PDB file of N, CA and C in Angstrom:
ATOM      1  N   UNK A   1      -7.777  -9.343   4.689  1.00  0.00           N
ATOM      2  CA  UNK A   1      -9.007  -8.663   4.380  1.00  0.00           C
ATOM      3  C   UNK A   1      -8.716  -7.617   3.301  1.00  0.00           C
ATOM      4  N   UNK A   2      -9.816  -7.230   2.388  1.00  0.00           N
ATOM      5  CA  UNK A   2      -9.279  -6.395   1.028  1.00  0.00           C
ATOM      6  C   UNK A   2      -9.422  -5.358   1.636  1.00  0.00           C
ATOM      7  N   UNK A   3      -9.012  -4.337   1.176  1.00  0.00           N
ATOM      8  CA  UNK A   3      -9.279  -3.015   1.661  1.00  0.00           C
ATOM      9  C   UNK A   3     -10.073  -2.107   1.255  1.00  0.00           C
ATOM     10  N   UNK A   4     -10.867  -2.054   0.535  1.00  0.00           N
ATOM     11  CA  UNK A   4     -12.314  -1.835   0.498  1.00  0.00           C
ATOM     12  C   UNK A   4     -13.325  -2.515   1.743  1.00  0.00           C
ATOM     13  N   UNK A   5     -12.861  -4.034   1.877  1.00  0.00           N
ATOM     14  CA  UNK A   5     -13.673  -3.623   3.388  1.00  0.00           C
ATOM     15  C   UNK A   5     -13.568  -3.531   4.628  1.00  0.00           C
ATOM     16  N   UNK A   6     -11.726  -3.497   4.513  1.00  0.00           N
ATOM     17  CA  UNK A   6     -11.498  -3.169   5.538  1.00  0.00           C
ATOM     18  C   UNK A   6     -12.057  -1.851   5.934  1.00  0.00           C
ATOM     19  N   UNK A   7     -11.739  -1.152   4.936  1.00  0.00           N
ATOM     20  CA  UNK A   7     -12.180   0.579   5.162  1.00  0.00           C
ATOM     21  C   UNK A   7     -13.686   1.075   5.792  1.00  0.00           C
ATOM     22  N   UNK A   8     -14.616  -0.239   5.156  1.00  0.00           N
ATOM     23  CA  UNK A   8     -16.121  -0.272   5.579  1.00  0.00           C
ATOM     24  C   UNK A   8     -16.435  -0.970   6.685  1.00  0.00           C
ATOM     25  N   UNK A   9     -15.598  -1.884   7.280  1.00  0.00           N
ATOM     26  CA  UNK A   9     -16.125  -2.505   8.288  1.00  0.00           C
ATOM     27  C   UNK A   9     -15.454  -1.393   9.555  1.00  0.00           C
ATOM     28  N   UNK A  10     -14.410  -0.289   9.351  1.00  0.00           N
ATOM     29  CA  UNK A  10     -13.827  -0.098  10.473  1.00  0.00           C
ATOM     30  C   UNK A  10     -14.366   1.526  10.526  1.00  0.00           C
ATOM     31  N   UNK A  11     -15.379   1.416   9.512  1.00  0.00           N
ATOM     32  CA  UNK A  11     -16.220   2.488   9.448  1.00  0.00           C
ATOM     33  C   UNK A  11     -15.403   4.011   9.401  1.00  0.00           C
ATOM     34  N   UNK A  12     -14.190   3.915   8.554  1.00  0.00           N
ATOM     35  CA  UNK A  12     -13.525   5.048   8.125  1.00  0.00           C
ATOM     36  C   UNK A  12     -14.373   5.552   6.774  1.00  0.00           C
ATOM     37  N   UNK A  13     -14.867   4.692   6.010  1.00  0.00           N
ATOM     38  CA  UNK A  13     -16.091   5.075   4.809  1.00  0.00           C
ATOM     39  C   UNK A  13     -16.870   4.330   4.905  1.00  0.00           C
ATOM     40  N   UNK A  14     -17.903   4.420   5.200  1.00  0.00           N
ATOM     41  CA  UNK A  14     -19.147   4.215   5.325  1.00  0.00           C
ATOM     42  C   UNK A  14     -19.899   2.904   3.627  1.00  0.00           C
ATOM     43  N   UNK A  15     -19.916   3.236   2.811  1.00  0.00           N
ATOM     44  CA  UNK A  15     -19.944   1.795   1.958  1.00  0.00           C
ATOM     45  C   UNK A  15     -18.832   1.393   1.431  1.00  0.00           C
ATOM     46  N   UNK A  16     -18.739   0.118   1.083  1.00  0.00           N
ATOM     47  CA  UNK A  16     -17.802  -0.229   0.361  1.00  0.00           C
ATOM     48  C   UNK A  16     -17.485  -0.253  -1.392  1.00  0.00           C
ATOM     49  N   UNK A  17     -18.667   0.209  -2.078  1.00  0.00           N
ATOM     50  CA  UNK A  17     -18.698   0.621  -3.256  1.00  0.00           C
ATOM     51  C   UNK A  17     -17.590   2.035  -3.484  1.00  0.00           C
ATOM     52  N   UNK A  18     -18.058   3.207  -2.290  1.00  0.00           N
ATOM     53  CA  UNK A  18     -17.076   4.224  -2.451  1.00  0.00           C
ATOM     54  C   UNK A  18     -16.078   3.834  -2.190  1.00  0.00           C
ATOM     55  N   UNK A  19     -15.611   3.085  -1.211  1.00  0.00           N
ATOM     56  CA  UNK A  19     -14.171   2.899  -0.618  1.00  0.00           C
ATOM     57  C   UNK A  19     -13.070   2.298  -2.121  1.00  0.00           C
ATOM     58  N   UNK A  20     -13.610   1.295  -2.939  1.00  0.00           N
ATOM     59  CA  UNK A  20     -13.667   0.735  -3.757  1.00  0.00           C
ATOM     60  C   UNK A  20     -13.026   1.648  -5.082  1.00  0.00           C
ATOM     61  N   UNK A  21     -14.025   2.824  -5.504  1.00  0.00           N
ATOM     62  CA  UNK A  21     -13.875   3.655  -6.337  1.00  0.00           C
ATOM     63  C   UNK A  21     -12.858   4.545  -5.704  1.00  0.00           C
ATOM     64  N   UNK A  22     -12.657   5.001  -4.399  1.00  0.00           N
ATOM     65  CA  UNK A  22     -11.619   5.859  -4.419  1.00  0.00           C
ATOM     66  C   UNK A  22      -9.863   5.320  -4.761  1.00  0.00           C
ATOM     67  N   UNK A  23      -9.886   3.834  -4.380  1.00  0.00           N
ATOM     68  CA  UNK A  23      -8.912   3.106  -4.133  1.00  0.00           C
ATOM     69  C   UNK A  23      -8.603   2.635  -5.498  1.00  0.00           C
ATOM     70  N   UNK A  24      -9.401   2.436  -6.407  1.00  0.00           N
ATOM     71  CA  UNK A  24      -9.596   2.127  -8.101  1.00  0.00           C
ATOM     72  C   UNK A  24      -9.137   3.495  -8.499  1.00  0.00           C
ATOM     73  N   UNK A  25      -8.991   4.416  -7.989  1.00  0.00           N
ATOM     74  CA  UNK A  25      -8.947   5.914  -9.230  1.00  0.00           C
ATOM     75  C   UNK A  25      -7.299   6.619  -8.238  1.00  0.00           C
ATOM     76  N   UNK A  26      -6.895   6.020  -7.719  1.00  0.00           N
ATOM     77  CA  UNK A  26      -5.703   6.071  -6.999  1.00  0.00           C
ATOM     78  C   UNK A  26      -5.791   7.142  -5.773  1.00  0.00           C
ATOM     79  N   UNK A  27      -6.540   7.378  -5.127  1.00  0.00           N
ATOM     80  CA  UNK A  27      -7.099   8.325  -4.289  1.00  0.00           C
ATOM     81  C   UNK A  27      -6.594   7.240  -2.608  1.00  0.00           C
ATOM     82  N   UNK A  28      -5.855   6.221  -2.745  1.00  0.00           N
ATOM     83  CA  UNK A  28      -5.400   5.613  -1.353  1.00  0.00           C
ATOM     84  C   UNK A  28      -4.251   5.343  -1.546  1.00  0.00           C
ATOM     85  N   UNK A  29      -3.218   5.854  -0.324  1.00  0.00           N
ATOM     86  CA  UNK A  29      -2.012   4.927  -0.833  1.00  0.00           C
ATOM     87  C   UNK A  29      -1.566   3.851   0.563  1.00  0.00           C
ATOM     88  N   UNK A  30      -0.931   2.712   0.698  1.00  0.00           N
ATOM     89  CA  UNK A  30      -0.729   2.300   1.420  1.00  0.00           C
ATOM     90  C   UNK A  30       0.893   2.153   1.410  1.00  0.00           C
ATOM     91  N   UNK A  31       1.508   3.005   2.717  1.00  0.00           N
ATOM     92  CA  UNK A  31       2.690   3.071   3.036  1.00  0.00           C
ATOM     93  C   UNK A  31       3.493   3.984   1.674  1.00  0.00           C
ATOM     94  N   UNK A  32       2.789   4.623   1.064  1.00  0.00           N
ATOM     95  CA  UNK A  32       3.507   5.128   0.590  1.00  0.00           C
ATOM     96  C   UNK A  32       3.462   4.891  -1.042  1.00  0.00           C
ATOM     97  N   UNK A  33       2.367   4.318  -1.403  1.00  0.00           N
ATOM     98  CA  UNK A  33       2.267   2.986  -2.673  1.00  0.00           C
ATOM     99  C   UNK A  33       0.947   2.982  -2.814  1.00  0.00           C
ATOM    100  N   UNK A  34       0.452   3.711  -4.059  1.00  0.00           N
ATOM    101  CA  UNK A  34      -1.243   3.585  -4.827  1.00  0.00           C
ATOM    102  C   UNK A  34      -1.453   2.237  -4.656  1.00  0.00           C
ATOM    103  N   UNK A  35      -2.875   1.697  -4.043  1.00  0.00           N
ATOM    104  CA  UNK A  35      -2.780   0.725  -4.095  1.00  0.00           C
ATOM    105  C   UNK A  35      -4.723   0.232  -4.804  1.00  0.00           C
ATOM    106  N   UNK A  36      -4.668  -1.008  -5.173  1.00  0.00           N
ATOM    107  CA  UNK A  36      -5.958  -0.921  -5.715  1.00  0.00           C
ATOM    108  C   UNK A  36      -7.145  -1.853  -4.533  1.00  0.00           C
ATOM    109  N   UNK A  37      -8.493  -1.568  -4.286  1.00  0.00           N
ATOM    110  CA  UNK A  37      -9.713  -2.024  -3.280  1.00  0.00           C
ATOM    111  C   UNK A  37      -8.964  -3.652  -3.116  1.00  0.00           C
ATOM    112  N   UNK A  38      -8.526  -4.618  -3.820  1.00  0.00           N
ATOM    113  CA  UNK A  38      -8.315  -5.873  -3.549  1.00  0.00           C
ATOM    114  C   UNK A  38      -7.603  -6.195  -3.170  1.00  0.00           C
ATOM    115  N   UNK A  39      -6.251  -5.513  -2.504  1.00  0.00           N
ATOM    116  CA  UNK A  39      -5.058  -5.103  -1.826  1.00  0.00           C
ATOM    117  C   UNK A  39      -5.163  -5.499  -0.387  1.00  0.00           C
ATOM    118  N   UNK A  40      -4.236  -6.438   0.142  1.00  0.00           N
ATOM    119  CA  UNK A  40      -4.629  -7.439   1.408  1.00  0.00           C
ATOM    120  C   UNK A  40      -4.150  -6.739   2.274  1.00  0.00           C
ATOM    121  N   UNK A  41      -5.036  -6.061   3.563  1.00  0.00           N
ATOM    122  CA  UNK A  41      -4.264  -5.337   4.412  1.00  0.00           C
ATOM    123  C   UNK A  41      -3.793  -6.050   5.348  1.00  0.00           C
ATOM    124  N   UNK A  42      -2.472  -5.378   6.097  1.00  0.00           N
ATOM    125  CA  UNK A  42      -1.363  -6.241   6.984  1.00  0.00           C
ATOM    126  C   UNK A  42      -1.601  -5.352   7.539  1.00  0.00           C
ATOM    127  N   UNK A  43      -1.260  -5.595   9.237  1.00  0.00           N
ATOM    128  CA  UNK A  43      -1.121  -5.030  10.641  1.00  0.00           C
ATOM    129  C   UNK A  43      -0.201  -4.090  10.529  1.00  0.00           C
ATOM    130  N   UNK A  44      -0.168  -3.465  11.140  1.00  0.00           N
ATOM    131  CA  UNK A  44       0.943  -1.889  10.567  1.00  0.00           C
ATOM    132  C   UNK A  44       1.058  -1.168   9.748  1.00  0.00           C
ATOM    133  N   UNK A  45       0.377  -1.871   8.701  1.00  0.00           N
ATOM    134  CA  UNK A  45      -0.128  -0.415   7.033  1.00  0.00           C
ATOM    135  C   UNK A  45      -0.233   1.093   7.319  1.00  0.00           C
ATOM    136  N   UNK A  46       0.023   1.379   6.900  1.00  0.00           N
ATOM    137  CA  UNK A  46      -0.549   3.304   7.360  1.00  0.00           C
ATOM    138  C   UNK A  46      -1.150   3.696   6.212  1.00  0.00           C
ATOM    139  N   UNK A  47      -2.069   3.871   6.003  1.00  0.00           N
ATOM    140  CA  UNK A  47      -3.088   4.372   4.854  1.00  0.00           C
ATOM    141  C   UNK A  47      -3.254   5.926   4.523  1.00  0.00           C
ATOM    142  N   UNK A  48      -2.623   6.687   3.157  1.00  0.00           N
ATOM    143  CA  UNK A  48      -3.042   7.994   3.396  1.00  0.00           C
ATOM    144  C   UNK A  48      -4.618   7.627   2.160  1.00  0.00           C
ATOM    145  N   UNK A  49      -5.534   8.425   2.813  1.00  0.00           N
ATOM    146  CA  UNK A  49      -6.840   8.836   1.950  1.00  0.00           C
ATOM    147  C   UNK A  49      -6.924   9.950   1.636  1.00  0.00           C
ATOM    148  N   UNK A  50      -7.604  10.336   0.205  1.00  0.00           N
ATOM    149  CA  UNK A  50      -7.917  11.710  -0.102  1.00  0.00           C
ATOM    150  C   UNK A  50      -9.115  11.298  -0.584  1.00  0.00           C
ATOM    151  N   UNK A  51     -10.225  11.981   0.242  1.00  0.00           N
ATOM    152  CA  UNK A  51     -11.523  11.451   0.692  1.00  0.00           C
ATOM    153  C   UNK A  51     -12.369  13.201   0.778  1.00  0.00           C
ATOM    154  N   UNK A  52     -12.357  13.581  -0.744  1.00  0.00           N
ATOM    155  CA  UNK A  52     -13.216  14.786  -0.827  1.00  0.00           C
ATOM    156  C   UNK A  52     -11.981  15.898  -0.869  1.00  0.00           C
ATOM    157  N   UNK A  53     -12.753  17.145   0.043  1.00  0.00           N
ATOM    158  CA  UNK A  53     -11.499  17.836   0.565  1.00  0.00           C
ATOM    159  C   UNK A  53     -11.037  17.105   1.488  1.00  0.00           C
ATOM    160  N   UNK A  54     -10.700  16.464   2.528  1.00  0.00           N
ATOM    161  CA  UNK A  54      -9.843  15.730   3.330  1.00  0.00           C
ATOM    162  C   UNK A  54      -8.924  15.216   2.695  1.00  0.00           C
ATOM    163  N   UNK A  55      -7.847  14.699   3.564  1.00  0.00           N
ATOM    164  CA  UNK A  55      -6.547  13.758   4.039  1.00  0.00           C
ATOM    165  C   UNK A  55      -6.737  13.213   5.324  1.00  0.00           C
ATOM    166  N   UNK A  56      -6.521  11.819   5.015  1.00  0.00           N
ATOM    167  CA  UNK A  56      -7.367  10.992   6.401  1.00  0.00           C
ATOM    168  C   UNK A  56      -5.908  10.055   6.401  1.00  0.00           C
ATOM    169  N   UNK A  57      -4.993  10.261   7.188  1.00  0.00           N
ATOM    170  CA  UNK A  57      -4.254   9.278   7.784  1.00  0.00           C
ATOM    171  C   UNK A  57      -4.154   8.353   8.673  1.00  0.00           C
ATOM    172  N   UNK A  58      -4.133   6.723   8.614  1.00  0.00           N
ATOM    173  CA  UNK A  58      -4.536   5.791   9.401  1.00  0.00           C
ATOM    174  C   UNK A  58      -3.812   4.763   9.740  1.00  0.00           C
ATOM    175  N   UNK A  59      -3.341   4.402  10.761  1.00  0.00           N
ATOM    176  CA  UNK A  59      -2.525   3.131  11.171  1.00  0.00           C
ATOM    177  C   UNK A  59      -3.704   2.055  12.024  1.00  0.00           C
ATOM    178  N   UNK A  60      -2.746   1.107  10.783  1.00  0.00           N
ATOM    179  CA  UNK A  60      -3.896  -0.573  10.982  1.00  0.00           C
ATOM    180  C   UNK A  60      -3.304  -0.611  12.212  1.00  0.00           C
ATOM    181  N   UNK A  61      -4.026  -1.020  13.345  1.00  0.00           N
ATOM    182  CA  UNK A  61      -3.367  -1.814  14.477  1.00  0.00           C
ATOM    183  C   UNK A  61      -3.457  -3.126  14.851  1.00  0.00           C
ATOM    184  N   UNK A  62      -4.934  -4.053  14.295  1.00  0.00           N
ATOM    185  CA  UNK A  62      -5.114  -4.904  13.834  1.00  0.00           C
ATOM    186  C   UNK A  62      -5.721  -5.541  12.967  1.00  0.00           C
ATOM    187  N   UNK A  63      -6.732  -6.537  12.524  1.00  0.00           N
ATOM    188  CA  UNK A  63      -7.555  -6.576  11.734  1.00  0.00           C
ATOM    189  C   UNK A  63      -8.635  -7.236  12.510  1.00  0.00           C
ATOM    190  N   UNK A  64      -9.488  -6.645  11.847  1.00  0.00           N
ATOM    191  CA  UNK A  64     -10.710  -6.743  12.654  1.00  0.00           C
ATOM    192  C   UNK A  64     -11.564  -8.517  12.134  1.00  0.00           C
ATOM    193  N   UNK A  65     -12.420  -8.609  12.730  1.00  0.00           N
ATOM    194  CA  UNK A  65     -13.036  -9.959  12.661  1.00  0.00           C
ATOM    195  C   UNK A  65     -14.365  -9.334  11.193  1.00  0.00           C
ATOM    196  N   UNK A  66     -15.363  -9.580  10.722  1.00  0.00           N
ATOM    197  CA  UNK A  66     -15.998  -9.801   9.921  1.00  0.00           C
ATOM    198  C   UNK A  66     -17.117  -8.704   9.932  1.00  0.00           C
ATOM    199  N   UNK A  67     -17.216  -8.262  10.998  1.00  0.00           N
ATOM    200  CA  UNK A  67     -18.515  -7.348  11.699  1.00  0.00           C
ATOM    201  C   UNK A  67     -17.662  -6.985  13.213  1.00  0.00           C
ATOM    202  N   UNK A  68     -18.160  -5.397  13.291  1.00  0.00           N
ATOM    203  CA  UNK A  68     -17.201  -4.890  14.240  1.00  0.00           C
ATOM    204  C   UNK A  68     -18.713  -4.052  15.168  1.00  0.00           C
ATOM    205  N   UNK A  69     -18.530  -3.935  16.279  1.00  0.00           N
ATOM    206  CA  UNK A  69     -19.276  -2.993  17.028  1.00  0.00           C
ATOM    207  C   UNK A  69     -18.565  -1.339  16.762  1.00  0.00           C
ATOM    208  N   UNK A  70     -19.501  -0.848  17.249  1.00  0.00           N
ATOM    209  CA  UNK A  70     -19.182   0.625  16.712  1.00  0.00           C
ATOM    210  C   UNK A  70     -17.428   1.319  18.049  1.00  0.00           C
ATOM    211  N   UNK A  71     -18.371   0.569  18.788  1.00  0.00           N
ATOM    212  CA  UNK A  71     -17.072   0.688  20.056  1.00  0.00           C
ATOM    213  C   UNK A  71     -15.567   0.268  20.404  1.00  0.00           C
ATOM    214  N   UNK A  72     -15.739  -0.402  19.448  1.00  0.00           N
ATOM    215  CA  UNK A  72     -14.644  -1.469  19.372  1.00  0.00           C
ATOM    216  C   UNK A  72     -13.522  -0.972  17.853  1.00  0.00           C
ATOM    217  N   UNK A  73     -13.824  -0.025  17.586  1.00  0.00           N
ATOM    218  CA  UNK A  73     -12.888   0.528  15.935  1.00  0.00           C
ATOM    219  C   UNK A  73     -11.856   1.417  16.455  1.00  0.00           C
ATOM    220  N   UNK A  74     -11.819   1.518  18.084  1.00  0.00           N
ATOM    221  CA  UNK A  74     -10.191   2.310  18.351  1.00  0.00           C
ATOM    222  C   UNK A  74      -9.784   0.832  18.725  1.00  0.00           C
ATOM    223  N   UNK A  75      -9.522  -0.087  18.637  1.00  0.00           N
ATOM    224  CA  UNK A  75      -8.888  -1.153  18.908  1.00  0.00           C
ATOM    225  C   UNK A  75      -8.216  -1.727  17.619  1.00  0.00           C
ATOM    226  N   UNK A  76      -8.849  -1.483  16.639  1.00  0.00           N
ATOM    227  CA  UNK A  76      -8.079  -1.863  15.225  1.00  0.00           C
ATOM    228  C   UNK A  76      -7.764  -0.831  14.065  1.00  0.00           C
ATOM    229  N   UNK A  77      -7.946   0.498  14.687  1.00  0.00           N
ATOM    230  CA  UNK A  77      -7.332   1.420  13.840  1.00  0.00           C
ATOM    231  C   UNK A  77      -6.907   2.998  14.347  1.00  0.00           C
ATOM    232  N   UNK A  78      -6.113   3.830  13.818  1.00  0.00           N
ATOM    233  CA  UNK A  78      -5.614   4.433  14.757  1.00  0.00           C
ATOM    234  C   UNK A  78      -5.776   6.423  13.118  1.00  0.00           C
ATOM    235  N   UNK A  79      -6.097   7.202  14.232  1.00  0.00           N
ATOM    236  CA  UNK A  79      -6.169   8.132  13.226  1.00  0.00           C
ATOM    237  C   UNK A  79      -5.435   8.681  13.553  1.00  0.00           C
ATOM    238  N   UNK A  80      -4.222   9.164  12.655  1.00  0.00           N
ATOM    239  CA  UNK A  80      -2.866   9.776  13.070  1.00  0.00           C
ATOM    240  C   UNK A  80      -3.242  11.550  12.377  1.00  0.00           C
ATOM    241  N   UNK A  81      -3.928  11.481  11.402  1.00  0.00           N
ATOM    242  CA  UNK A  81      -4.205  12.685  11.169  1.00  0.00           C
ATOM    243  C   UNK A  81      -5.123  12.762   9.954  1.00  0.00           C
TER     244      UNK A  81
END
């Protein structure tokens, strides 16, 4: 799944146009590594975001199916800080 929607379906950003532009202007890194919205996320990634004033740190735990319930997003992602 790209990560632009991963980011939108697991409702850490809310559209995927922003998720997109932050990840295009180097504002995500994965594991450590700028990475760009079309970037295939793997199970265990740790994502840092700089998302405004924030730092949003995140471990994939799995990947989610296509459409997620709102209840169900501590099961595939984990906010470390």
């Amino acid at each position: 799944m790209r990560l632009d929607k991963f980011l939108k379906v697991t409702r850490i950003i809310k559209r995927r146009t922003v998720a997109k532009e932050l990840a295009d202007n180097g504002n995500i890194a994965v594991n450590g590594e700028q990475k760009k919205s079309s970037y295939d996320v793997k199970k265990g990634d740790i994502f840092d975001i700089k998302y405004f004033n924030k730092n949003i740190k995140v471990k994939v735990l799995d990947l989610p199916p296509e459409s997620l319930k709102k209840e169900l997003i501590d099961e595939y992602v984990e906010i470390i800080g």
